[in-house]
Coordinates of C-alpha atoms in Angstrom, one line a residue:
X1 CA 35.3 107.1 118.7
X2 CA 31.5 105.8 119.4
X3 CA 31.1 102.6 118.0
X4 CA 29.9 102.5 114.7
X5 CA 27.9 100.3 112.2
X6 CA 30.0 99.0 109.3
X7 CA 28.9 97.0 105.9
X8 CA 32.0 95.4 104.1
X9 CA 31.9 94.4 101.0
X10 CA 33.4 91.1 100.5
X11 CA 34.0 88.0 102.7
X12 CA 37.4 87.2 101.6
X13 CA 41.1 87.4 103.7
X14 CA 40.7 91.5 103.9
X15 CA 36.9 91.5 104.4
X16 CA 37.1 88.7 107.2
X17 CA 40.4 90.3 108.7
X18 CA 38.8 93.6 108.8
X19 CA 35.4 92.3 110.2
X20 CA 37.7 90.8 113.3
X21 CA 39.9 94.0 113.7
X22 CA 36.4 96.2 113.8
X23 CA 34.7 94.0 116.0
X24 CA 37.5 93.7 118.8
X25 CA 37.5 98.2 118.4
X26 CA 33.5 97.8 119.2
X27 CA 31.9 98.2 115.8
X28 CA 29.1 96.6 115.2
X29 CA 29.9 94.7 111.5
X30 CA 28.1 92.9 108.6
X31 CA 29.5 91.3 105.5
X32 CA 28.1 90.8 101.8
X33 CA 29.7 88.3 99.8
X34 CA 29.0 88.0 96.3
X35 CA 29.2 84.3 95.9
X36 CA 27.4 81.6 97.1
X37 CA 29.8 79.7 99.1
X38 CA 33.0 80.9 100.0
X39 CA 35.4 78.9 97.9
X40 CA 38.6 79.8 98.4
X41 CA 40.5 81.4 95.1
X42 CA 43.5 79.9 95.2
X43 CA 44.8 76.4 96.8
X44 CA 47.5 78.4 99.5
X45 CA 48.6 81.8 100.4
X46 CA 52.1 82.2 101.6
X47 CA 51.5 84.7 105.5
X48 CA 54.7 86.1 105.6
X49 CA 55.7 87.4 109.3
X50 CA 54.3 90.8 108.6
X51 CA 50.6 89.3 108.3
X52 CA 51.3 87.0 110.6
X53 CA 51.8 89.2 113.4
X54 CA 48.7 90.8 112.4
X55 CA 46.9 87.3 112.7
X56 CA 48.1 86.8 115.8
X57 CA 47.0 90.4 116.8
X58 CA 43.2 89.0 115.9
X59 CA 43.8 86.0 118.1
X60 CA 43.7 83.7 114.6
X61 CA 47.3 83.1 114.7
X62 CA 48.3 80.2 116.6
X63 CA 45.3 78.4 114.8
X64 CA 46.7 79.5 111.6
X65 CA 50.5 78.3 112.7
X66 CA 49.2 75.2 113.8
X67 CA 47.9 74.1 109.7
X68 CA 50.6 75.9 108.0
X69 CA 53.7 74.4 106.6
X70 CA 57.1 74.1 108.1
X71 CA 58.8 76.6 105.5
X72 CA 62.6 76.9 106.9
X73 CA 65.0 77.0 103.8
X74 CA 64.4 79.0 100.5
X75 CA 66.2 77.9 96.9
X76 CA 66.8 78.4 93.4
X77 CA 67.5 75.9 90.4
X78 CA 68.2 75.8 87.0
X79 CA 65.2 75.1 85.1
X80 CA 67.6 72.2 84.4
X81 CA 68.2 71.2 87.8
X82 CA 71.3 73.0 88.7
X83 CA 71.2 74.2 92.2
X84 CA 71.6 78.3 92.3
X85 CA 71.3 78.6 96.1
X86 CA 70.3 77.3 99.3
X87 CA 69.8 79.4 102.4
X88 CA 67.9 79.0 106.1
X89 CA 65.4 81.7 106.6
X90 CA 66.2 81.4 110.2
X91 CA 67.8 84.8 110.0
X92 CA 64.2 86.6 108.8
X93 CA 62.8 84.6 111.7
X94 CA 65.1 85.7 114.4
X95 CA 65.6 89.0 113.2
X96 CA 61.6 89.7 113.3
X97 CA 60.4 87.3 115.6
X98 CA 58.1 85.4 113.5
X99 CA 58.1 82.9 110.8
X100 CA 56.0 82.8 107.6
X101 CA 53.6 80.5 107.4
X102 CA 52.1 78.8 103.5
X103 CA 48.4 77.8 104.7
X104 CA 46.1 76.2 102.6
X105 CA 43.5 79.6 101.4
X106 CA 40.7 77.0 102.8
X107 CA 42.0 76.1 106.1
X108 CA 42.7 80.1 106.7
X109 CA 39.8 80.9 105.6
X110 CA 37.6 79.0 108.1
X111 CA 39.4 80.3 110.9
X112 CA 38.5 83.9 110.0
X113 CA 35.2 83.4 109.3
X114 CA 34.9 81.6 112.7
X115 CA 36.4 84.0 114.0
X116 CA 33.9 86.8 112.7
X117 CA 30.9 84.2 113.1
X118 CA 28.9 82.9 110.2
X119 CA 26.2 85.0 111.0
X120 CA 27.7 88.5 110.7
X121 CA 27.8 87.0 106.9
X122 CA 25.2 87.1 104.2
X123 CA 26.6 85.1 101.0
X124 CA 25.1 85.4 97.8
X125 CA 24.2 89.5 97.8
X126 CA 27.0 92.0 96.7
X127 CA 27.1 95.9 97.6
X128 CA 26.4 97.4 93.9
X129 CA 26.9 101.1 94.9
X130 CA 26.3 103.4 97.5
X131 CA 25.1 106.8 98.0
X132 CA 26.8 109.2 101.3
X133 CA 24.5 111.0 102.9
X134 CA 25.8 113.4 106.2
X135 CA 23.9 111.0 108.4
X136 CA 25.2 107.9 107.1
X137 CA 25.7 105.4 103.6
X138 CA 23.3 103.8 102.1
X139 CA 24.4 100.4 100.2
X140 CA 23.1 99.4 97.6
X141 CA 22.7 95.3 97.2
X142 CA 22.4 93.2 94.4
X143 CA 19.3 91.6 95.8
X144 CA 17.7 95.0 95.1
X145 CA 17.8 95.9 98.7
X146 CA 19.4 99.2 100.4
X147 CA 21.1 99.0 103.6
X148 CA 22.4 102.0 106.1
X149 CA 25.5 102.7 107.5
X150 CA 28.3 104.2 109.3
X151 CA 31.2 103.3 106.8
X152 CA 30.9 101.4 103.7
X153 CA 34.7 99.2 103.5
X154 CA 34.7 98.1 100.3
X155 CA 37.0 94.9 100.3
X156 CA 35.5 93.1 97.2
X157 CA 38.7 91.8 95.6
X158 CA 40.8 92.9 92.5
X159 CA 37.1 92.5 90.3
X160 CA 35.9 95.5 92.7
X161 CA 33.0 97.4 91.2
X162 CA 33.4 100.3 93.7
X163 CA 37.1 101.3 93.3
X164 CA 36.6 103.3 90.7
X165 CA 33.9 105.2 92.5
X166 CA 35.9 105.9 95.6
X167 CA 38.9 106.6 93.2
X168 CA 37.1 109.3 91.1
X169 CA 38.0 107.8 88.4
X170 CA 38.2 104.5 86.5
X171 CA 41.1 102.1 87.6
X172 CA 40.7 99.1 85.4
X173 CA 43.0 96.3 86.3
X174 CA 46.1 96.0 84.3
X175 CA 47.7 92.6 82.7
X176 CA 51.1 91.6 83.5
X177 CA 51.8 89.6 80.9
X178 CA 52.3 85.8 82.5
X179 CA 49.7 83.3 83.6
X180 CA 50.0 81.4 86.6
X181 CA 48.8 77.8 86.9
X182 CA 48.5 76.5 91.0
X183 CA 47.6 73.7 92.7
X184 CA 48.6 71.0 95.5
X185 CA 50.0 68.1 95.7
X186 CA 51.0 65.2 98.6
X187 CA 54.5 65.9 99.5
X188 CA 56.7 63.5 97.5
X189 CA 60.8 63.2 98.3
X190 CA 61.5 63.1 94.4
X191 CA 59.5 66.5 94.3
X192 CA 61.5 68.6 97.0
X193 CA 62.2 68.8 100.8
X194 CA 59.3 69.5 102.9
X195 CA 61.0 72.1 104.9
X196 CA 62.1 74.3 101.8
X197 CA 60.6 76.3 99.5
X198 CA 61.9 75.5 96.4
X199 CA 62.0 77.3 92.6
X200 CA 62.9 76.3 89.3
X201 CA 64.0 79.3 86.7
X202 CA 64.9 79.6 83.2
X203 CA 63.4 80.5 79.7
X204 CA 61.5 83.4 81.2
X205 CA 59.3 80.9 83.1
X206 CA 59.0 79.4 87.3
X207 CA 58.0 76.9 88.8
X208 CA 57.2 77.0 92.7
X209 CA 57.3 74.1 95.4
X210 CA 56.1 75.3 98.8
X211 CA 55.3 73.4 102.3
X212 CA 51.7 74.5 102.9
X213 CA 50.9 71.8 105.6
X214 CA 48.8 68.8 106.1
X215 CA 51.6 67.1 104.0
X216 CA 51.2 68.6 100.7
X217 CA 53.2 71.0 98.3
X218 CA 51.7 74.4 97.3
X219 CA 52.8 74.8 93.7
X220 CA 52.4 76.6 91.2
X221 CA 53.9 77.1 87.1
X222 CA 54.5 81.0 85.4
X223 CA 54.4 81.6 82.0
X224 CA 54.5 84.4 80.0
X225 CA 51.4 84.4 77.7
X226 CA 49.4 87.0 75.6
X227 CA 46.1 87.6 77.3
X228 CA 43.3 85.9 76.6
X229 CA 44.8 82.4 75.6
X230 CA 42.6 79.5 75.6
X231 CA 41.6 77.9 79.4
X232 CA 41.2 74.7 78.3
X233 CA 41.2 72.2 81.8
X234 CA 41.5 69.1 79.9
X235 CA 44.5 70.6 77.9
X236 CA 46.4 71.3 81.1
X237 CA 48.9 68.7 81.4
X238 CA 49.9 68.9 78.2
X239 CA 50.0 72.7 77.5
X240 CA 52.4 72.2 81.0
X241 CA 54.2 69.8 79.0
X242 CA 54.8 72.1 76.5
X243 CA 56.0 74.8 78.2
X244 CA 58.3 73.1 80.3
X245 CA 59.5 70.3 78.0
X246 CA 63.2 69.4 79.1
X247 CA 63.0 71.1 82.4
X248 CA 64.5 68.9 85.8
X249 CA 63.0 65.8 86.8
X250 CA 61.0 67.3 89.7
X251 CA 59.2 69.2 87.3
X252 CA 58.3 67.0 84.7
X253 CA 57.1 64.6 87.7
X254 CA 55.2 67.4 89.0
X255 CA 53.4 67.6 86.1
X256 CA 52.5 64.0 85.7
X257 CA 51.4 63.5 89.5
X258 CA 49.3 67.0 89.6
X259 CA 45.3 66.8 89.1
X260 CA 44.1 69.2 86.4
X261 CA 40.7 69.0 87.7
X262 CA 41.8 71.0 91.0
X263 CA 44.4 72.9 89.3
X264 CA 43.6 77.2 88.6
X265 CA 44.6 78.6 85.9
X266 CA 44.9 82.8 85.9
X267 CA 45.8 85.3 83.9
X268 CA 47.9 87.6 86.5
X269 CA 47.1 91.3 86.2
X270 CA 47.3 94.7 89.1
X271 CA 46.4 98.0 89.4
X272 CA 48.1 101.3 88.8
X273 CA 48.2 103.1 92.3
X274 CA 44.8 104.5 93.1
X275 CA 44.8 107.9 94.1
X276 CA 42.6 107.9 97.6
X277 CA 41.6 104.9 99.1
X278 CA 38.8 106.8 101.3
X279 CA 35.7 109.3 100.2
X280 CA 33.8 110.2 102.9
X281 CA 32.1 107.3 104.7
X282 CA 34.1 105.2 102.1
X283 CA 37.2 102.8 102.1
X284 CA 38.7 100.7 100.0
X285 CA 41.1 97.5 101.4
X286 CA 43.2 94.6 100.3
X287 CA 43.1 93.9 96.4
X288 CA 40.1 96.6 95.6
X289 CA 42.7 99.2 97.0
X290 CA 45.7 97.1 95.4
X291 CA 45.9 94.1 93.3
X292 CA 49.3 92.9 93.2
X293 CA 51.1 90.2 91.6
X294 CA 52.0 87.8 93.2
X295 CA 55.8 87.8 93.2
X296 CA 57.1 89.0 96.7
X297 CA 54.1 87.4 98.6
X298 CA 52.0 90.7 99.6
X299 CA 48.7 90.5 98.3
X300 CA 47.2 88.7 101.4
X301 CA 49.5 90.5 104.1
X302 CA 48.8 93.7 103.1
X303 CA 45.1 93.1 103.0
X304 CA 45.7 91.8 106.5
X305 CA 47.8 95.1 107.4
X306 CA 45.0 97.6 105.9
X307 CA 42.1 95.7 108.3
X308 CA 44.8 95.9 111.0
X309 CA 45.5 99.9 110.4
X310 CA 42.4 101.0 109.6
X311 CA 40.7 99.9 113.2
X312 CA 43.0 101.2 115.0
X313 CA 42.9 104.3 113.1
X314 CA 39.3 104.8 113.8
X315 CA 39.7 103.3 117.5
X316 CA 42.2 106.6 118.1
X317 CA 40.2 109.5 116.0
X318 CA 37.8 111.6 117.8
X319 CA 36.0 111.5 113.9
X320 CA 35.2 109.0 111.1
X321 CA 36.7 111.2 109.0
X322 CA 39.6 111.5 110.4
X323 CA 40.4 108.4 111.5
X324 CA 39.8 107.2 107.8
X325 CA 42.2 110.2 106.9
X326 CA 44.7 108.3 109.4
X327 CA 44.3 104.8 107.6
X328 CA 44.8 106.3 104.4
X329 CA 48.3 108.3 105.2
X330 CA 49.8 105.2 107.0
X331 CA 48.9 103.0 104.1
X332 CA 49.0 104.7 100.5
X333 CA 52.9 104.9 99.7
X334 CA 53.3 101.2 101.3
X335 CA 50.8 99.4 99.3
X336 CA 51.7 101.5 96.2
X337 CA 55.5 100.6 96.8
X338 CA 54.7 96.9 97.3
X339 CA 52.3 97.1 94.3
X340 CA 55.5 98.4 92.2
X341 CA 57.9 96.0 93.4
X342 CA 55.9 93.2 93.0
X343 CA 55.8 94.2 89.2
X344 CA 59.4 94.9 88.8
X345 CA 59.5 91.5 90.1
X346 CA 57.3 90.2 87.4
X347 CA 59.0 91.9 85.0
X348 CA 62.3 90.9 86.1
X349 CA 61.3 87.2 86.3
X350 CA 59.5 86.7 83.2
X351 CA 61.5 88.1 80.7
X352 CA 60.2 91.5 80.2
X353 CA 63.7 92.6 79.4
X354 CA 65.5 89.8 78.6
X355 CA 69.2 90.9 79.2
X356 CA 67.9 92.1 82.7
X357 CA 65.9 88.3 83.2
X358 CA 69.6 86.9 81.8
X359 CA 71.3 89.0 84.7
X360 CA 68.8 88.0 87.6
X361 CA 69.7 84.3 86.8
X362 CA 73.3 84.7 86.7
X363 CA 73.3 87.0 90.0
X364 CA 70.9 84.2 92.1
X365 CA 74.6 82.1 93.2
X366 CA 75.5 84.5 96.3
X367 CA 72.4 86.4 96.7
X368 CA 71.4 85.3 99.7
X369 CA 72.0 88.2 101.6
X370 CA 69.6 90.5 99.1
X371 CA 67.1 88.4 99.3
X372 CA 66.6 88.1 103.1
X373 CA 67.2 91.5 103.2
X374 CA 64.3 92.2 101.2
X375 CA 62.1 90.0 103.3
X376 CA 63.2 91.7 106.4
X377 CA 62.8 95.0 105.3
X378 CA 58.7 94.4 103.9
X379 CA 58.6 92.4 106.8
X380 CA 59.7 95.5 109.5
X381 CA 57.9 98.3 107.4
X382 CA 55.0 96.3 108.7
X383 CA 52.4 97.9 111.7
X384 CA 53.1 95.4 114.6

């Protein structure tokens, strides 16, 4: 296909992946970003092999490696400290030829938008709407300006305000019923071992230690809440405190050691399944196409995947529309199928159905198997 001129709509992991993927296929590229700086949302993202290959694929990948923790053992405790299981991940690693890599969202960050160059970015100015012509799509930006192009890829996050439009219809994010505080912290021997992501699990709740590099823990706490609780910084620690009162002694020293003034606090929600990511000179990618929860890992990868997929799609059409008509059948059922087992996953983990959450907990001694399983099999329905 003749190179083309491409606005995206949003500067974070999808919108910076895709820039990359577009620009290596010829296409000339330029990025609105809402915000004014590009603060990371999030202190880490967990790159599981299937993204990583794809960050490799866009020449990011030993950079990103080379900042990421040393993740190579997975386990499961009591929320009382009773140890559930151990295992190596070395069998994911060796079965797909890659190992997953927790990064710090800041550290990744900068090497995508290196990677696309600073100024193929305008921060500050968000793409409002757009209007297709046959010639082209004109953008409309929050700065009151229009701007003309090719394809319009609209990878503004889960917030987007043109999914619904590309959907035909309104797809209004969806609460799953926990909220999610996360941070980091230095790596401490009383909290965990640095090579091992560890989890902590009971009373509906989690609590997460992960190697994310440059010698500090990724963590974060679930608990199930109504939405729309109070998000009170100061109160942190001790709502923490509350919630996990009597948990193990990693925990509770977590809790004491961690800084609530660099500590989010979310409300997790997702979307039902959209259903079409493309209209015309239109596509959506990475959260706008399919928020997630967070519980197997995806969100980032399969932003990743879509910015992969969706050059190469257009690189092998003879049309715009039908290479957009490529990226949408390779990608619809996967992201809606990691979209719905990431919230069975919530579901399962935080008590939706208690006797089911009571099961999970009393099936985690010997499950080893299932779970790398699982990760292999997300892993190899991956495009590289």
């Amino acid at each position: 296909m003749q190179n083309l001129t491409v606005v995206i709509a949003g500067a974070g992991m999808g919108g910076l992946c895709a820039a990359i993927a577009l620009r290596q296929a010829g296409h000339q590229v330029h990025l609105y970003e809402r915000a004014t700086t590009l603060a990371p949302v999030g202190a880490a993202i967990s790159i599981w092999p299937n993204g990583m290959k794809v960050l490799h694929a866009l020449g990011v990948g030993a950079a990103a490696e080379a900042v990421a923790g040393d993740m190579r053992a997975m386990s499961y405790f009591s929320h009382t400290g009773g140890l559930l299981t151990r295992f190596s991940l070395a069998p994911l690693y060796q079965q797909v030829q890659q190992r997953a890599c927790p990064i710090a969202r800041a550290a990744l960050q900068q090497l995508l938008l290196e990677a696309v160059g600073e100024e193929a970015v305008t921060l500050g100015v968000g793409c409002e709407s757009y209007t297709e012509t046959p010639e082209g799509v004109c953008v409309q930006l929050s700065n009151g300006e229009a701007v003309t192009a090719d394809l319009l890829v609209a990878a503004n996050g889960t917030h987007s305000t043109l999914r619904s439009a590309v959907a035909g219809e309104p797809i209004d994010r969806q609460y799953c019923g926990y909220v999610n505080w996360n941070g980091r912290i230095r790596m401490d021997a009383a909290l965990g071992d640095p090579y091992e992501w560890a989890q902590f699990v009971g009373e509906h709740k989690r609590v997460s230690l992960m190697p994310m590099g440059t010698d500090e823990f990724y963590f974060f706490f679930d608990v199930p809440l109504p939405a729309g609780t109070p998000n009170v910084r100061e109160q942190y620690r001790a709502e923490l405190q509350k919630h996990f009162e009597g948990w193990a002694a990693p925990v509770q020293q977590l809790i004491e050691q961690l800084d609530p003034a660099a500590v989010a606090r979310v409300e997790i929600h997702d979307t039902r399944r959209v259903p079409r990511l493309v209209t015309g000179r239109v596509t959506l990618l990475g959260d706008a196409a399919h928020a997630m929860t967070p519980n197997i890992g995806q969100g980032g990868c399969q932003a990743m995947e879509d910015a992969w997929v969706l050059a190469r799609c257009l690189e092998r059409a003879d049309t715009l529309n039908a290479g957009l008509n490529a990226y949408e059948h390779q990608r619809a059922d996967r992201v809606a199928g990691l979209v719905l087992k990431a919230r069975e996953r919530a579901a399962i983990i935080h008590g939706e159905d208690p006797v089911a959450t009571q099961a999970w907990y009393e099936e985690l001694p010997g499950s080893e198997r299932d779970i790398l399983g699982g990760l292999i099999k997300t892993a190899q329905g991956g495009p590289l």
